[in-house]
mmCIF file of C-alpha atoms in Angstrom:
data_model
loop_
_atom_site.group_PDB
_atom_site.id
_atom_site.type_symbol
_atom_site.label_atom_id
_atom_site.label_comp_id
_atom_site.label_asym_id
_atom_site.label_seq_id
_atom_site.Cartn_x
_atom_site.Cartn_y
_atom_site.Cartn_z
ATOM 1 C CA UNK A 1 60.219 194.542 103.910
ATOM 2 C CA UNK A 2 56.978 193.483 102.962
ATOM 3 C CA UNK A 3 55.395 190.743 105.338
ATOM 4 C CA UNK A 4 54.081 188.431 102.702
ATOM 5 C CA UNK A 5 57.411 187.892 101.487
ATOM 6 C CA UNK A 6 57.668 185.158 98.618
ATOM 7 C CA UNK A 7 59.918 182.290 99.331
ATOM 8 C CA UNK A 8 61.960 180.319 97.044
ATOM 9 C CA UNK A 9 59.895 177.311 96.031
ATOM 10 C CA UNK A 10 62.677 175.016 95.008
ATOM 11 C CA UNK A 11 64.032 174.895 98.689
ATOM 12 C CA UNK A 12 64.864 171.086 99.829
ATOM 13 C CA UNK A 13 64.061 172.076 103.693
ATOM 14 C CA UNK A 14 60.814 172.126 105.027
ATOM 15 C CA UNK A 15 57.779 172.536 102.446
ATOM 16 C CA UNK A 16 55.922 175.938 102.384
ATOM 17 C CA UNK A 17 52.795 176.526 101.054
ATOM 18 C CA UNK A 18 51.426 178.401 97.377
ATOM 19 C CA UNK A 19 53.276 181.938 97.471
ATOM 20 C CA UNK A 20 55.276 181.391 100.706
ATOM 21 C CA UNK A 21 52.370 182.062 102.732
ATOM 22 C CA UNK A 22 52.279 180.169 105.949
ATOM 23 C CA UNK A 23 48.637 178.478 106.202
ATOM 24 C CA UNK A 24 47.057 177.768 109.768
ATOM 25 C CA UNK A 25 46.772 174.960 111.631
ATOM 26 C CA UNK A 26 94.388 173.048 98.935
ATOM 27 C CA UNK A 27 96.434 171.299 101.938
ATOM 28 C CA UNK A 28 97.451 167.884 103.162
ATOM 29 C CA UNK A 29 94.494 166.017 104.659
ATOM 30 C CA UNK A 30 94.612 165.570 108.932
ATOM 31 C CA UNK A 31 97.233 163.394 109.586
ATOM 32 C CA UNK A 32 96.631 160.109 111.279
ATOM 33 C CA UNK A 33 97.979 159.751 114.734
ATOM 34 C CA UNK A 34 101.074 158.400 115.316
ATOM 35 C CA UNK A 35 104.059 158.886 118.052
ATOM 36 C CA UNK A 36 106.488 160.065 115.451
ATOM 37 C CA UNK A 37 104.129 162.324 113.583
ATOM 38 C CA UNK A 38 105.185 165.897 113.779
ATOM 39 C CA UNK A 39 102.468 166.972 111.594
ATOM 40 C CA UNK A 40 99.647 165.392 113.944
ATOM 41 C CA UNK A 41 101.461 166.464 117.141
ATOM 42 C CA UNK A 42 101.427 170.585 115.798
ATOM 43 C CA UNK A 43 97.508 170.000 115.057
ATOM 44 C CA UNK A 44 97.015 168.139 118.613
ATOM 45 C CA UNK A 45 98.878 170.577 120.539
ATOM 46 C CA UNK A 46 96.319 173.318 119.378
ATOM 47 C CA UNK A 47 93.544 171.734 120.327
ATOM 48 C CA UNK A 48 94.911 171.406 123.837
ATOM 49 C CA UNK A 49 96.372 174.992 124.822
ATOM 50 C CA UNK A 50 95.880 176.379 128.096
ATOM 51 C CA UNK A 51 92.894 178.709 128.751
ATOM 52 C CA UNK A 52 93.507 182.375 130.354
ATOM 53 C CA UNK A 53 91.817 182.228 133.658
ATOM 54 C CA UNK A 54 90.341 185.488 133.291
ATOM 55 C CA UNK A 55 88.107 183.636 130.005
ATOM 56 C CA UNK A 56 86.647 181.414 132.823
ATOM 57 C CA UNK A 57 85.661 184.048 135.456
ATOM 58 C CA UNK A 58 82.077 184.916 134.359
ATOM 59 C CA UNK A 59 80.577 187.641 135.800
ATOM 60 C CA UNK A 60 77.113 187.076 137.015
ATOM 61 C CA UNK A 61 74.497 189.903 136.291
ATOM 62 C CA UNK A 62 70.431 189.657 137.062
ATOM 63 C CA UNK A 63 71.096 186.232 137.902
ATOM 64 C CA UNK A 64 72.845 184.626 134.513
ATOM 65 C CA UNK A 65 76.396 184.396 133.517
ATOM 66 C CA UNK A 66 77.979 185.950 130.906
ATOM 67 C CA UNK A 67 81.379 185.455 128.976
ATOM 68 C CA UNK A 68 83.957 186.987 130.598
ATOM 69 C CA UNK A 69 86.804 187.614 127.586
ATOM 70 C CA UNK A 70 86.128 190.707 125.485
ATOM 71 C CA UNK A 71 83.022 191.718 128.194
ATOM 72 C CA UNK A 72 80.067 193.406 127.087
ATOM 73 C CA UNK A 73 80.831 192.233 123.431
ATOM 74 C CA UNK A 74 77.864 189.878 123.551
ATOM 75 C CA UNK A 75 74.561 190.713 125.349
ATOM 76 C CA UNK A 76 73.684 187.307 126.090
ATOM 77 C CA UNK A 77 74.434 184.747 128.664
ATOM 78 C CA UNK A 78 76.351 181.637 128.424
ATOM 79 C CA UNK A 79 75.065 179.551 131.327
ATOM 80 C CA UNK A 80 73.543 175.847 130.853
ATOM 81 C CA UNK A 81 70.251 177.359 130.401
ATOM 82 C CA UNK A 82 71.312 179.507 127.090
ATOM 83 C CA UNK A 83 73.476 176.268 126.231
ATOM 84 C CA UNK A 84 70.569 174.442 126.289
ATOM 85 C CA UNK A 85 68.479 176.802 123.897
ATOM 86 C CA UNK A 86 71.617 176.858 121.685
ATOM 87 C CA UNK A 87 71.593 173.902 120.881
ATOM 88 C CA UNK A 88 67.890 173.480 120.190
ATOM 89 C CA UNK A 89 68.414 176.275 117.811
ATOM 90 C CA UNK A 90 70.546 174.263 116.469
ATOM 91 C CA UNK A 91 68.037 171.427 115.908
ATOM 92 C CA UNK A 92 65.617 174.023 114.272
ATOM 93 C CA UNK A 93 68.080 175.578 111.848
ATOM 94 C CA UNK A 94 69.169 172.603 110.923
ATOM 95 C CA UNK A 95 65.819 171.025 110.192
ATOM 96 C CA UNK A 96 64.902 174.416 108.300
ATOM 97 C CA UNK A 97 67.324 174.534 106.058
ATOM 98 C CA UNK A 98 66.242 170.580 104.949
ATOM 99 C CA UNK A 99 68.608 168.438 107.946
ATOM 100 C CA UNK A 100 71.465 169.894 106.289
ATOM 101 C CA UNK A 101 74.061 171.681 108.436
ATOM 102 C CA UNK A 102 75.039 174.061 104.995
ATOM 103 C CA UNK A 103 73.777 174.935 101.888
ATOM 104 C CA UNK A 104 76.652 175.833 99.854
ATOM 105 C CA UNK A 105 77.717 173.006 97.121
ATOM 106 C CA UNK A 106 80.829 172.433 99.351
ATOM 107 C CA UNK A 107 82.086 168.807 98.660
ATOM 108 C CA UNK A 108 82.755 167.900 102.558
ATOM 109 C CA UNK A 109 85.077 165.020 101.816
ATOM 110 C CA UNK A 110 87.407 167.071 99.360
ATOM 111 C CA UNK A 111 87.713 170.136 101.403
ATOM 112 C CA UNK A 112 90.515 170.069 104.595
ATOM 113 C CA UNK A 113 89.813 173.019 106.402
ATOM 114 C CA UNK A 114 86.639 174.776 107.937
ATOM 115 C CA UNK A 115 86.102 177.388 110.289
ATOM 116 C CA UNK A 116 83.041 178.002 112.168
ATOM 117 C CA UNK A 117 82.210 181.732 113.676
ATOM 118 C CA UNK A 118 80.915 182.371 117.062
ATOM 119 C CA UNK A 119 80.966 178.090 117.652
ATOM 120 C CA UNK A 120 78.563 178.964 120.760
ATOM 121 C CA UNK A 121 78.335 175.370 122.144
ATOM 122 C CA UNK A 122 80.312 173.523 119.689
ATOM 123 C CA UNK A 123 77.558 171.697 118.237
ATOM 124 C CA UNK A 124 77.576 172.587 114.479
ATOM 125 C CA UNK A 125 81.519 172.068 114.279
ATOM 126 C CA UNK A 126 80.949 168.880 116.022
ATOM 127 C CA UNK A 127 78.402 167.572 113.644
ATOM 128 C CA UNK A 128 80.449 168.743 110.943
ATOM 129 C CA UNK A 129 83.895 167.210 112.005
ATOM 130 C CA UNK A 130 82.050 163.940 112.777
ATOM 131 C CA UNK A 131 80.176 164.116 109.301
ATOM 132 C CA UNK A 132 83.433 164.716 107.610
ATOM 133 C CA UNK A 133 86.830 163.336 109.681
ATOM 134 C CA UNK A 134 88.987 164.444 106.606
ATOM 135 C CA UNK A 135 88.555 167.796 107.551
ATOM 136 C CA UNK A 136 90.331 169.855 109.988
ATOM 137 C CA UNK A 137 87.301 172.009 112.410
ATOM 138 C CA UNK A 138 88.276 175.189 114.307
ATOM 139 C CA UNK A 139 85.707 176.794 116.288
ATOM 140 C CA UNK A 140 85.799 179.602 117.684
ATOM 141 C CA UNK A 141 83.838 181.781 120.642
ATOM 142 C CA UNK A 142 83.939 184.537 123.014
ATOM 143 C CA UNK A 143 82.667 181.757 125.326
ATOM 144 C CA UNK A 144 85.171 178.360 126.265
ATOM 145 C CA UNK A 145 81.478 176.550 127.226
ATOM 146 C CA UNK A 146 82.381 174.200 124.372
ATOM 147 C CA UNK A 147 82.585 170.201 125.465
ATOM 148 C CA UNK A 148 86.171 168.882 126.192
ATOM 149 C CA UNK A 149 85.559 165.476 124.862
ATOM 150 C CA UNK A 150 85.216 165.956 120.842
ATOM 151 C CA UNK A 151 86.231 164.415 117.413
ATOM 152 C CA UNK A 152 89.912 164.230 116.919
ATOM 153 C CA UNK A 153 89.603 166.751 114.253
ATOM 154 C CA UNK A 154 88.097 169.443 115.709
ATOM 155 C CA UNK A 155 89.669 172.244 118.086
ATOM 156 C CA UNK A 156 87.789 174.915 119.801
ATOM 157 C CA UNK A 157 89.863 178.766 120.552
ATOM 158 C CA UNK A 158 88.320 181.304 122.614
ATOM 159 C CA UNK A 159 88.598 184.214 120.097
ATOM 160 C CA UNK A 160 86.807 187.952 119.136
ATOM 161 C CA UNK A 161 85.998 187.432 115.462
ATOM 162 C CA UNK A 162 85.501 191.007 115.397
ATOM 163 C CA UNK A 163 89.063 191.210 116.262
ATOM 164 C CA UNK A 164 91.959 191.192 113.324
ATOM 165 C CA UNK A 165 92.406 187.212 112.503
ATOM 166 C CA UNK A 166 95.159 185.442 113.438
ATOM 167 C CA UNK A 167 95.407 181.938 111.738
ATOM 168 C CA UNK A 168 98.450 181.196 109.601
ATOM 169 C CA UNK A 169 96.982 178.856 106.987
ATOM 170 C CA UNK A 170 93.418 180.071 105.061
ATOM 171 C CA UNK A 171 89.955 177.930 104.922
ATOM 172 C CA UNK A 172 88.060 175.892 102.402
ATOM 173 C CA UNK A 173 84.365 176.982 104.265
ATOM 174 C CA UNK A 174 84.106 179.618 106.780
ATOM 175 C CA UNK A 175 80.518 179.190 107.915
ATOM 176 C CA UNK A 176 78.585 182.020 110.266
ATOM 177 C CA UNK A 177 75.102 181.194 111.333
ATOM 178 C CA UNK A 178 73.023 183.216 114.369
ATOM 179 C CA UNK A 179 75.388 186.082 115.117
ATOM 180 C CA UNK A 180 71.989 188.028 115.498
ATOM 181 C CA UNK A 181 72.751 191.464 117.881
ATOM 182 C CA UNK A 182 76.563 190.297 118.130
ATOM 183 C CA UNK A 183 77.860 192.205 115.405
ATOM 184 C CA UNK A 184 79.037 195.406 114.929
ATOM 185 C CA UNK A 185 80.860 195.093 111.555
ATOM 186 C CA UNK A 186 79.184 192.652 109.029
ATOM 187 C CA UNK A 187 81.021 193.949 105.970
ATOM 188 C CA UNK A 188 84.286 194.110 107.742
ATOM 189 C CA UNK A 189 83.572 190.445 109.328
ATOM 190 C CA UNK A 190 82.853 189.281 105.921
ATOM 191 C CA UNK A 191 85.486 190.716 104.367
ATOM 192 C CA UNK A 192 87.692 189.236 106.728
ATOM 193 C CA UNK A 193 86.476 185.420 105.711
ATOM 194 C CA UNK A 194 87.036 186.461 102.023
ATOM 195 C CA UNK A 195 90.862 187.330 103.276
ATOM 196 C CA UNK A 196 91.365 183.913 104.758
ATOM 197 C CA UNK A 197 89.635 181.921 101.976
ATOM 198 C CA UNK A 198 91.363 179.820 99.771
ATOM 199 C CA UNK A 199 90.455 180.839 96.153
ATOM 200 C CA UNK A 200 87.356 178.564 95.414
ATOM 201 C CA UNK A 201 86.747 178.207 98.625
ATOM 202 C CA UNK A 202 83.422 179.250 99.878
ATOM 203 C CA UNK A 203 81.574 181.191 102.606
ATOM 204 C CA UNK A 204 78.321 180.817 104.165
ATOM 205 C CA UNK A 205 76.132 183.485 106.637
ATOM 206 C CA UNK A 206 72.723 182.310 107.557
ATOM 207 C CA UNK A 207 71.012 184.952 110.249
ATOM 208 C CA UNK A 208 67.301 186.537 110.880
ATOM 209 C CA UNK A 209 65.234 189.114 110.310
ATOM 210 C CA UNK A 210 64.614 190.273 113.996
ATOM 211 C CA UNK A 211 61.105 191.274 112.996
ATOM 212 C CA UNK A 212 57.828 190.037 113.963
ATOM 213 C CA UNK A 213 55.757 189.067 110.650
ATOM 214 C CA UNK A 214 52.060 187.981 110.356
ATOM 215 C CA UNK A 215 50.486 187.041 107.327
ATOM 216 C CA UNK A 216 46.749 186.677 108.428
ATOM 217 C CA UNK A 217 46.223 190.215 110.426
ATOM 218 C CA UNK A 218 46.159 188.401 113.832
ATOM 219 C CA UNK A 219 49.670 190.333 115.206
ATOM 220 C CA UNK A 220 48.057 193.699 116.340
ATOM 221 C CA UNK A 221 49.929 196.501 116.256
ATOM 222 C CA UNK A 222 49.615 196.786 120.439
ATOM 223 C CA UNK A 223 50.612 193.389 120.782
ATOM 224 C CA UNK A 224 52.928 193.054 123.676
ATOM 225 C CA UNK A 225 55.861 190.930 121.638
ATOM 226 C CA UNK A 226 55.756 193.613 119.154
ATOM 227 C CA UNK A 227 56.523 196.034 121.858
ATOM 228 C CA UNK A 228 59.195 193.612 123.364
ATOM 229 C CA UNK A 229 60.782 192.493 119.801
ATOM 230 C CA UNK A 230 61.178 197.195 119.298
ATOM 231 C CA UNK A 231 63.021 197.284 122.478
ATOM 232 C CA UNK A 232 65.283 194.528 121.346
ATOM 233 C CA UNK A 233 66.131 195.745 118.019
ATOM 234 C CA UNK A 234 66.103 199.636 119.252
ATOM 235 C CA UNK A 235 68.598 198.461 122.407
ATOM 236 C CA UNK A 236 70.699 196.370 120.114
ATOM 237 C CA UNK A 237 71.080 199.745 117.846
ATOM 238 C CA UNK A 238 72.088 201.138 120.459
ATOM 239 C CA UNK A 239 75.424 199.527 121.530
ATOM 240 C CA UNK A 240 75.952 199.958 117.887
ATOM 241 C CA UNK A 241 75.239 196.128 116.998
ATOM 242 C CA UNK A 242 73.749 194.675 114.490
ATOM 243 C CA UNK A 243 69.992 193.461 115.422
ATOM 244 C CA UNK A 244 68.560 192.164 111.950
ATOM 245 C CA UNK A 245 71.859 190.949 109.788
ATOM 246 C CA UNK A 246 69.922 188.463 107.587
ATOM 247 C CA UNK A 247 68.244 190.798 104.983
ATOM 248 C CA UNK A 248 72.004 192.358 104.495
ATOM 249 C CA UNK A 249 73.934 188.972 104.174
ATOM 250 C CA UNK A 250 73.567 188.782 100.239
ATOM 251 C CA UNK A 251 75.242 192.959 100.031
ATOM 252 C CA UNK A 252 77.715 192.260 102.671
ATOM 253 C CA UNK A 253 79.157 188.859 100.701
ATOM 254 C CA UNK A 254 78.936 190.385 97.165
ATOM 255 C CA UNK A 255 80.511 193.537 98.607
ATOM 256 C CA UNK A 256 83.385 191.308 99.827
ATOM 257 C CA UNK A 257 83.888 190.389 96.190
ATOM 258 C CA UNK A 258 82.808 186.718 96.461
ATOM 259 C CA UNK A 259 80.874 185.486 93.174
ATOM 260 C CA UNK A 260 78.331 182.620 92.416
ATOM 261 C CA UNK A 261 76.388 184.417 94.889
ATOM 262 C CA UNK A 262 73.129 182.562 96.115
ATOM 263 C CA UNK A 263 70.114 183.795 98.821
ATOM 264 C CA UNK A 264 67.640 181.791 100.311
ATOM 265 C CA UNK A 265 64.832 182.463 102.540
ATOM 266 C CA UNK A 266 62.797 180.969 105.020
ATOM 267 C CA UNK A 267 59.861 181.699 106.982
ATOM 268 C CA UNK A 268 60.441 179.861 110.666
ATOM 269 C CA UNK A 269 56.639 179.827 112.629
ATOM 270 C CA UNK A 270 57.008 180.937 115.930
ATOM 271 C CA UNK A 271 54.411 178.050 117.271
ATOM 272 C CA UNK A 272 52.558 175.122 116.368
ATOM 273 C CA UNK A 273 49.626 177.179 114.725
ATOM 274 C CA UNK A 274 50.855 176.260 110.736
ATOM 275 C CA UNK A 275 48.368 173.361 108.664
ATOM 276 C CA UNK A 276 51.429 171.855 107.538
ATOM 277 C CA UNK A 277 52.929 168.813 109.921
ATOM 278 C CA UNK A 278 56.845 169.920 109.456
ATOM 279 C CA UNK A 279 55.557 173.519 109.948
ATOM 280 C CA UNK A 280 53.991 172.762 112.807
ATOM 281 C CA UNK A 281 56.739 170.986 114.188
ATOM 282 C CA UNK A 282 59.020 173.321 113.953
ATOM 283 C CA UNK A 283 57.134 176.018 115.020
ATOM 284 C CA UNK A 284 56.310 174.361 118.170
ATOM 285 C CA UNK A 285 60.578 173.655 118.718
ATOM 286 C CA UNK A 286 61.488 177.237 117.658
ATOM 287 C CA UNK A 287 58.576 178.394 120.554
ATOM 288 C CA UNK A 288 60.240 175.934 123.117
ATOM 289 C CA UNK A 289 63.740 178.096 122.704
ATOM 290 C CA UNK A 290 62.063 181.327 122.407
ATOM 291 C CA UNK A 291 60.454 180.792 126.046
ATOM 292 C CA UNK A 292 63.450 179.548 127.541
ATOM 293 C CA UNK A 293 65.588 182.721 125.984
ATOM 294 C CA UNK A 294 63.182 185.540 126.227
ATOM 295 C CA UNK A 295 64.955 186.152 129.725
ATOM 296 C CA UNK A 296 68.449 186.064 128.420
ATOM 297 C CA UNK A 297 67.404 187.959 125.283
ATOM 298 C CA UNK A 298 65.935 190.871 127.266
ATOM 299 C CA UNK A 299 67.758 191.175 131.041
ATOM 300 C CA UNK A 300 70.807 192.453 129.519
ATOM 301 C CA UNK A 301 69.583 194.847 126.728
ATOM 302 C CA UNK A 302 66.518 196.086 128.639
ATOM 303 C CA UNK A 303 68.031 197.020 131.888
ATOM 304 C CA UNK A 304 71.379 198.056 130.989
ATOM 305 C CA UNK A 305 71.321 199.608 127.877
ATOM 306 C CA UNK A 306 67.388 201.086 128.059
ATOM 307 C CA UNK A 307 67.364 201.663 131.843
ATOM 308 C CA UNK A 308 64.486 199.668 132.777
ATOM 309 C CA UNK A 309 64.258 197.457 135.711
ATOM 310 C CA UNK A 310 64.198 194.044 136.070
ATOM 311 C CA UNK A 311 61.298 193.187 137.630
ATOM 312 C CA UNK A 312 59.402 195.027 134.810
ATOM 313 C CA UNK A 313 61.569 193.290 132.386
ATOM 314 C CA UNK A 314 60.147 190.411 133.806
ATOM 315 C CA UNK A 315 56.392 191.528 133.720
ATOM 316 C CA UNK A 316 56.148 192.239 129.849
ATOM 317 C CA UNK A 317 58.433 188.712 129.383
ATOM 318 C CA UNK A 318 55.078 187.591 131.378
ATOM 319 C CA UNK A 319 52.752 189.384 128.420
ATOM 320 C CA UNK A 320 54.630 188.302 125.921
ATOM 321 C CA UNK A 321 55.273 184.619 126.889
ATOM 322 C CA UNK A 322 51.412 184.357 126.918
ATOM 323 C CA UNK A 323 50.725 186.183 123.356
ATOM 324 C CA UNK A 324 53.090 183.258 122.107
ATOM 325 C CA UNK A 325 51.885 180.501 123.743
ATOM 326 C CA UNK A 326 48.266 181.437 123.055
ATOM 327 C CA UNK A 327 48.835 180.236 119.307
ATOM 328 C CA UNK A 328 46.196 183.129 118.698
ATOM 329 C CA UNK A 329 49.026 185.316 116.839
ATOM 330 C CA UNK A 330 50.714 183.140 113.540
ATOM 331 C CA UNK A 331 53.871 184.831 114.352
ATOM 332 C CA UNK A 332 56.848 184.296 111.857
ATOM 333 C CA UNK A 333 60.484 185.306 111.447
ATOM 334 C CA UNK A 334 62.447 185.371 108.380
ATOM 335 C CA UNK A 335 65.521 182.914 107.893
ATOM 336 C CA UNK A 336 67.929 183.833 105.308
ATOM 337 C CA UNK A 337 70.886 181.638 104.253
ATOM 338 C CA UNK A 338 73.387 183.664 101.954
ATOM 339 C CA UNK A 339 76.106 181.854 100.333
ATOM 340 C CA UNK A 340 78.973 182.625 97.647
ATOM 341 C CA UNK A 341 82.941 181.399 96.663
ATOM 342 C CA UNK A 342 86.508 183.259 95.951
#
């Protein structure tokens, strides 16, 4: 991929600069509640089955905790500290993509059902089900870290989406956004949304580029986050996952056979070095989570799958927390946001 990528000028999210160079400095609405409402009770009762112990006993490795169904299936951890991150991902993607939580032309208050892959903390499907209380929410995660208290619409299942699906009605929107290194099947996982779309309905994938770009030469090539960011992707090959989904998103969904497909792409800064005041912003939030999940990228990958130990694990996190914090290397990744309908 070439590094001075051109992106779309006509995005609504966050302005970029000339030449996408970053400059420095079909079913019956919810039901209401009611004590004789069949219909409502059947949706209540499956946002209230029983957990499998064995989802809640997380193993603890180097010191974080990890989801405990399916194990080994995701290379991250799920205590509060990744929670936290997650959800200031969140904020970032969100504010990326123009404080929109999806860019598809779904109509929100038409549509009654919408599933969101690999929910993480919840906080997408809860923004969503709030946004839009005509529609009925399922998320779904390796992970039951979700909050209990949530919008009446909205259910959360602990659930391998890797795994054959299992729900008995299809979806308007089935949304996927930062499965990064969780994958081993794209095309299969997409194909499986196209299965349990409604026709019309639509799908939406928006992932990274796990590379390191620069547009301005200061990234040298013995920088110590380029080293860390080849482990990553060369560990995540490894266990046969997939470390840089967002530049196969558009094959994967036009594969599938969805039409009116539609790419977009985004350059995120990794810092507060960009001119431009929403760059800069951003940049300086996407840092913040990068520094508090460099650990929980690395521990796992690094020491289990590469052999390496954790204490040195620890001492290039060291390098490469101070290469980004430095601001001297305008460090960006690639966004994309791939979208298309039945």
């Amino acid at each position: 991929m070439d590094p001075a990528i051109t992106v779309s000028q006509s995005m609504d999210g966050i302005p970029f600069s000339s030449g996408g160079v970053l400059r420095t400095e079909t079913e019956s609405p919810i039901p209401a509640a009611s004590d004789d409402d069949s219909a409502f009770d059947e949706w209540q009762s499956t946002r209230t089955r029983p957990l499998s112990l064995s989802a809640l006993n997380y193993p603890i490795e180097h010191g974080r905790r990890y989801h405990a169904f399916q194990p080994g299936s995701y290379m991250l951890p799920n205590d509060e500290v990744e929670m936290e991150r997650l959800d200031l991902m969140h904020e970032v993607l969100v504010t990326v993509v123009g404080s929109q939580l999806f860019l598809a032309p779904v109509d929100g208050g038409r549509i009654h059902r919408a599933l969101d892959l690999g929910t993480g903390t919840g906080i997408w499907a809860i923004e969503l089900a709030d946004k839009f209380p005509n529609i009925q929410v399922t998320g779904n995660d390796l992970s039951p870290i979700q909050p209990h208290w949530v919008p009446q619409n909205l259910k959360f299942e602990v659930d391998d989406i890797e795994s054959p699906w299992s729900h008995t009605m299809p979806f308007d929107f089935v949304f996927g956004r930062y499965l990064i290194t969780a994958i081993k099947d794209f095309p299969g996982l997409v194909k499986s949304a196209y299965e349990n779309i409604v026709p019309g309905g639509w799908v939406e994938f928006q992932d990274f580029d796990l590379n390191l770009y620069s547009d301005d030469g200061t990234l040298p090539a013995d920088a110590s986050s380029l080293a860390w960011d080849k482990y990553i992707i060369e560990a995540t090959e490894q266990i046969g996952r997939e470390p840089s989904p967002g530049p196969r998103l558009e094959g994967c969904i036009r594969a599938a056979g969805f039409r009116n497909v539609t790419k977009r792409q985004f350059k995120i800064p990794l810092g507060a070095w960009p001119k431009d005041p929403a760059l800069r912003e951003v940049g300086a939030l996407y840092l913040a989570q990068m520094l508090e999940g460099l650990e929980g990228f690395s521990l796992r990958l690094m020491c289990d799958v590469l052999g390496w130990k954790a204490e040195e694990v620890r001492e290039l996190m060291a390098k490469v927390r101070s290469e980004f914090v430095s601001g001297k290397q305008h460090i960006y990744m690639v966004y994309y946001v791939v979208y298309g309908q039945k």
